[in-house]
PDB file of C-alpha atoms in Angstrom:
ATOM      1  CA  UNK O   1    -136.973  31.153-168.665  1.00  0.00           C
ATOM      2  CA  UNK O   2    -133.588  30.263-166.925  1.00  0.00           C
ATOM      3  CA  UNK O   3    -135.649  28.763-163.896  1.00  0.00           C
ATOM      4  CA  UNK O   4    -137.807  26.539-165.716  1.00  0.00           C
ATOM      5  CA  UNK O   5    -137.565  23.278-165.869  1.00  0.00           C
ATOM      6  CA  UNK O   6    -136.311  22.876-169.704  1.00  0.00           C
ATOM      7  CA  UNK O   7    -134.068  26.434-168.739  1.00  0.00           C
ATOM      8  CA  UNK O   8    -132.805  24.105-165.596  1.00  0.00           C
ATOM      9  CA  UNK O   9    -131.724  21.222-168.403  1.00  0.00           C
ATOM     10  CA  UNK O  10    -130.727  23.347-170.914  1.00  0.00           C
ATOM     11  CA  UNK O  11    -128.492  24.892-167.932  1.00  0.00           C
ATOM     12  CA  UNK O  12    -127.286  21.547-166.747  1.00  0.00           C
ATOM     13  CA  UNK O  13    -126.363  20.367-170.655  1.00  0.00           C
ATOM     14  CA  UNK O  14    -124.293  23.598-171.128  1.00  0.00           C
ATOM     15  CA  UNK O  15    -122.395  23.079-167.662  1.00  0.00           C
ATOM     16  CA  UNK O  16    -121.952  19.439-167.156  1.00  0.00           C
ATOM     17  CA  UNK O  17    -123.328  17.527-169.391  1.00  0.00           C
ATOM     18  CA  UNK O  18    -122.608  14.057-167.855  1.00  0.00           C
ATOM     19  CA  UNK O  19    -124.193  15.105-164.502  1.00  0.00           C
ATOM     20  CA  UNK O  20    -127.437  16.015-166.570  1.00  0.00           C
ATOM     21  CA  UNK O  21    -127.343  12.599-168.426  1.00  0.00           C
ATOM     22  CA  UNK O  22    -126.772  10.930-165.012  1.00  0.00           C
ATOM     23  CA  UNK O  23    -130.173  12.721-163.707  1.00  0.00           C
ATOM     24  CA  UNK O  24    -131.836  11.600-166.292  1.00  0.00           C
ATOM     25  CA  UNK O  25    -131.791  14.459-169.377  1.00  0.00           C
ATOM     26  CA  UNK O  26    -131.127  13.689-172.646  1.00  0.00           C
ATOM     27  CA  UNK O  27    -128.240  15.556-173.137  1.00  0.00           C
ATOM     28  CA  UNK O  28    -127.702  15.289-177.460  1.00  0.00           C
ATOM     29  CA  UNK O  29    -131.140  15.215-177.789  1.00  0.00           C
ATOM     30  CA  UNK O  30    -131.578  19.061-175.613  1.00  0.00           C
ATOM     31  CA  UNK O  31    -128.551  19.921-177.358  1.00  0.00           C
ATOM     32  CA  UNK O  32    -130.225  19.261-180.918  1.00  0.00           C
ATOM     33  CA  UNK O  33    -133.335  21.226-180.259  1.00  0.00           C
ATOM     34  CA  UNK O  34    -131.576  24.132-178.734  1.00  0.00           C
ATOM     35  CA  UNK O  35    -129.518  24.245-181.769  1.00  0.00           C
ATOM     36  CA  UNK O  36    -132.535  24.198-183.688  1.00  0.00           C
ATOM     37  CA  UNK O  37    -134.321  26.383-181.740  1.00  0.00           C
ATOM     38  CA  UNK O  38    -130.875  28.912-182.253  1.00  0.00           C
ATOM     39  CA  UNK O  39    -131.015  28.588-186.080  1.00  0.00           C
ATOM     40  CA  UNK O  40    -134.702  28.758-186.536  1.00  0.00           C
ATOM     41  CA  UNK O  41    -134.548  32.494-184.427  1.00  0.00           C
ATOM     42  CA  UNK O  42    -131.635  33.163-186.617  1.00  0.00           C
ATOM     43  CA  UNK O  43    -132.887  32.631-189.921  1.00  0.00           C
ATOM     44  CA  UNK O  44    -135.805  34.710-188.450  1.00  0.00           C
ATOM     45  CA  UNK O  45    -133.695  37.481-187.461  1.00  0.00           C
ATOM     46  CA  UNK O  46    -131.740  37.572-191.000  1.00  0.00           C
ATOM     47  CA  UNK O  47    -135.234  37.511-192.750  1.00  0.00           C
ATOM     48  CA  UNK O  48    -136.734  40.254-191.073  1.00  0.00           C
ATOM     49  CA  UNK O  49    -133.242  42.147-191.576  1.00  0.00           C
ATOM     50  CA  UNK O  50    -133.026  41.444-194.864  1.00  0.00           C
ATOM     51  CA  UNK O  51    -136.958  42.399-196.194  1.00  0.00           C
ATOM     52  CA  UNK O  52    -137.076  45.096-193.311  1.00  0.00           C
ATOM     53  CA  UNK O  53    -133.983  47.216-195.426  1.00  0.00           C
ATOM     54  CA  UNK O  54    -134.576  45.850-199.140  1.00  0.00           C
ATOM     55  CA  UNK O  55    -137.463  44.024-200.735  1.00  0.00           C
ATOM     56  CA  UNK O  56    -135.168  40.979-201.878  1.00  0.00           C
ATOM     57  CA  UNK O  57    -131.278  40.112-200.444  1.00  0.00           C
ATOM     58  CA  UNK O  58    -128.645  41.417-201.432  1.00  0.00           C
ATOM     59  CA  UNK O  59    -124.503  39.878-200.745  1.00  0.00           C
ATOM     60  CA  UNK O  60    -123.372  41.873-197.712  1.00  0.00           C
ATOM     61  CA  UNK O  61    -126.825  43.059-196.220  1.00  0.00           C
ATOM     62  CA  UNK O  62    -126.519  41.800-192.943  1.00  0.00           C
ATOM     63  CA  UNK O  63    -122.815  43.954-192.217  1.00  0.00           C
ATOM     64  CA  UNK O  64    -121.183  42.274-189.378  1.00  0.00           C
ATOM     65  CA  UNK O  65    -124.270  42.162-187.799  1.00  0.00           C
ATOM     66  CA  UNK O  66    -123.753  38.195-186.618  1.00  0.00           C
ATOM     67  CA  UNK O  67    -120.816  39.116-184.776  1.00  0.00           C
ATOM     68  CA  UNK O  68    -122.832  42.219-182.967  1.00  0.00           C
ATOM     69  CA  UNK O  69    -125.626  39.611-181.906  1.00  0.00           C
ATOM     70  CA  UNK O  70    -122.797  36.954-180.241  1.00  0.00           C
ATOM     71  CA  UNK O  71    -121.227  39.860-178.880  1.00  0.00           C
ATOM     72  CA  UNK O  72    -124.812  40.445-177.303  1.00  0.00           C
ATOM     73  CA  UNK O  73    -124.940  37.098-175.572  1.00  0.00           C
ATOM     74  CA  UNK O  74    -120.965  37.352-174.520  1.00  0.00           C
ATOM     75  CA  UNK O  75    -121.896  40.689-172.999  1.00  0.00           C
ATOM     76  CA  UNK O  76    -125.058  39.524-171.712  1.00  0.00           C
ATOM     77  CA  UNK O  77    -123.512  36.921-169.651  1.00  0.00           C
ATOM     78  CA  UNK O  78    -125.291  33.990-171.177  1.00  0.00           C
ATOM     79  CA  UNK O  79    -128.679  35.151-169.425  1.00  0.00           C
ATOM     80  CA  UNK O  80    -132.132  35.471-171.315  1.00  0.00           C
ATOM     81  CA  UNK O  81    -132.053  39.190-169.375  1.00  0.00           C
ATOM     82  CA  UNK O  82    -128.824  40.375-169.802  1.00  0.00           C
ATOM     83  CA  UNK O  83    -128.489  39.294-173.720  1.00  0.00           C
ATOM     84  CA  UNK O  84    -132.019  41.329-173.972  1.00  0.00           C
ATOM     85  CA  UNK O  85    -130.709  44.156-172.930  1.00  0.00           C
ATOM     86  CA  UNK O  86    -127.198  43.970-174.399  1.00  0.00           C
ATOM     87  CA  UNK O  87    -129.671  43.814-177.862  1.00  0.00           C
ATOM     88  CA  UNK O  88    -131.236  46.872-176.544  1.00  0.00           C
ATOM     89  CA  UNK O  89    -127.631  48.571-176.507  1.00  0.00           C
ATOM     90  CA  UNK O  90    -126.333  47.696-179.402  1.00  0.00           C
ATOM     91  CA  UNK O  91    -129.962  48.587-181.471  1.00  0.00           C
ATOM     92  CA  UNK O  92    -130.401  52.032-179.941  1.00  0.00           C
ATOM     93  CA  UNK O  93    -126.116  52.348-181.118  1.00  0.00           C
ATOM     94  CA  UNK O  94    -127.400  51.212-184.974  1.00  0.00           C
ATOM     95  CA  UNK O  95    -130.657  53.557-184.169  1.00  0.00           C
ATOM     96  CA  UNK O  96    -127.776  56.654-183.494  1.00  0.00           C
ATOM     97  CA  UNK O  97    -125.578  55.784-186.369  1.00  0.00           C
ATOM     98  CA  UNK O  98    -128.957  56.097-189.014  1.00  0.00           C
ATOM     99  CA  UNK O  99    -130.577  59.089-186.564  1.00  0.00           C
ATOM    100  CA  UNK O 100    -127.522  60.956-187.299  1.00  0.00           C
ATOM    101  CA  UNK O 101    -126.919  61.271-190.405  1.00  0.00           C
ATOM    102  CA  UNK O 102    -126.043  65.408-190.771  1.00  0.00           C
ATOM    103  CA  UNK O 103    -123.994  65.550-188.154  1.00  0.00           C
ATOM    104  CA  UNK O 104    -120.575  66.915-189.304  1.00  0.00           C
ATOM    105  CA  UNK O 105    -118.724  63.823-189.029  1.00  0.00           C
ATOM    106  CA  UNK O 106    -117.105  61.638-191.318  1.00  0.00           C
ATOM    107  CA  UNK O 107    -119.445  59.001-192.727  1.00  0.00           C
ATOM    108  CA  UNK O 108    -117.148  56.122-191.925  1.00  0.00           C
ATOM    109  CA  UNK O 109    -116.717  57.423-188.457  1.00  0.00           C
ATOM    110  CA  UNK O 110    -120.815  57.167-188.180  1.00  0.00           C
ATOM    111  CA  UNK O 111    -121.094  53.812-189.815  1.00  0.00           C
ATOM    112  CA  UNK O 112    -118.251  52.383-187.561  1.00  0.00           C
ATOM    113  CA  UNK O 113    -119.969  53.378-184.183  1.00  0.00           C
ATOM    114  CA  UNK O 114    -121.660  50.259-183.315  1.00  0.00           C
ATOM    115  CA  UNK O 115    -119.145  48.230-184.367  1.00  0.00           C
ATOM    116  CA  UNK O 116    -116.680  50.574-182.201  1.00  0.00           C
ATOM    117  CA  UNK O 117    -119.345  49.762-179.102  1.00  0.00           C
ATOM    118  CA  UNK O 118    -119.295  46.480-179.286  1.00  0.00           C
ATOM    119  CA  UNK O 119    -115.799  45.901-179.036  1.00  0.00           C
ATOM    120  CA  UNK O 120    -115.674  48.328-176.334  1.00  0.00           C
ATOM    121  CA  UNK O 121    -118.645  46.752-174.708  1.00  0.00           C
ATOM    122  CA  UNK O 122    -116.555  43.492-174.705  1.00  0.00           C
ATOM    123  CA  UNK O 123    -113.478  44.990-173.011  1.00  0.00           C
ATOM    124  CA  UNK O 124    -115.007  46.443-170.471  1.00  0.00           C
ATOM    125  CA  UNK O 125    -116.151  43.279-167.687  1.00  0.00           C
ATOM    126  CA  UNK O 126    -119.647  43.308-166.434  1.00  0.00           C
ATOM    127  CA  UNK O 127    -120.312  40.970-163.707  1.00  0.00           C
ATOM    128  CA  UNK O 128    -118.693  37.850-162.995  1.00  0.00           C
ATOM    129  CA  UNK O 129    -120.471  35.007-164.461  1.00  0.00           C
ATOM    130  CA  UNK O 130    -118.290  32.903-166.919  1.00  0.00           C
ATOM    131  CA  UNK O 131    -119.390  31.294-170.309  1.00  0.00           C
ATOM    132  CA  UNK O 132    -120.966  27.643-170.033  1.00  0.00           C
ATOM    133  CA  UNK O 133    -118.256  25.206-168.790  1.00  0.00           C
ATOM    134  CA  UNK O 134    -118.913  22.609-171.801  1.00  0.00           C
ATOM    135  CA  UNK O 135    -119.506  25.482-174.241  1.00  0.00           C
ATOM    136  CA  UNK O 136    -118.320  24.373-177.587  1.00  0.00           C
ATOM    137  CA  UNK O 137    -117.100  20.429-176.261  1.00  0.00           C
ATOM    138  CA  UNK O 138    -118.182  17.849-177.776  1.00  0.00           C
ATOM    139  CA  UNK O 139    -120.517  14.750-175.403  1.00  0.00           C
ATOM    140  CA  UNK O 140    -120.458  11.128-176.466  1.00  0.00           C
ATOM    141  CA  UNK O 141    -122.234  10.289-173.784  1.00  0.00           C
TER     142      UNK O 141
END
């Protein structure tokens, strides 16, 4: 994915965003899909969480789990692999929280582990690679 040619623009548009216009990409329009692309997946994610737990939504079902799935791409270094298995962490922590339910340990103390994890997860540096240089800045082109 990062070494195909839409990965390579996608890349490019998240880095320097002039230098991919000047080669030719169109830098708001890749922006636009991917942030289509990223809500689509998203609303995805939240529907299966929400109909996988209750049949119909309920206020509060998703529980801080946005934050746990940014933390996944932080952690994962902004790379298809590493956010993949920074997912894999942090489901197998929410799989021990719910396998674990008689253990003789405070209920908060059980429901907070994953939570607990991530932020842990975040302190702790894995590799070097740094976030997108034009993450977050606007392009006028």
């Amino acid at each position: 994915l990062e070494y195909s040619e839409r990965g390579m623009e996608l890349r490019a548009v998240g880095e320097n965003p002039a230098a991919a216009e000047a080669s030719g990409v169109a830098v708001l329009a890749c922006r636009w899909k991917a942030c289509i692309a990223a809500g689509l997946l998203a609303g995805l994610g939240g529907a299966f969480l929400t109909i996988s737990q209750t049949a119909s939504f309920a206020d509060g079902c998703t529980r801080g789990r946005g934050f746990v799935a940014i933390s996944a791409v932080v952690l994962g270094r902004y790379t298809s692999f590493g956010t993949a298995g920074a997912c894999l962490f942090f489901g197998a922590a929410f799989y021990a929280r719910d396998a674990f339910p008689s253990l003789n340990v405070p209920t908060e103390l059980v429901e907070m582990l994953p939570y607990s994890l991530t932020l842990v997860a975040l302190c702790i540096k894995f590799g070097n690679r740094p976030a997108p240089a034009a993450l977050g800045k606007a392009y006028g082109g």
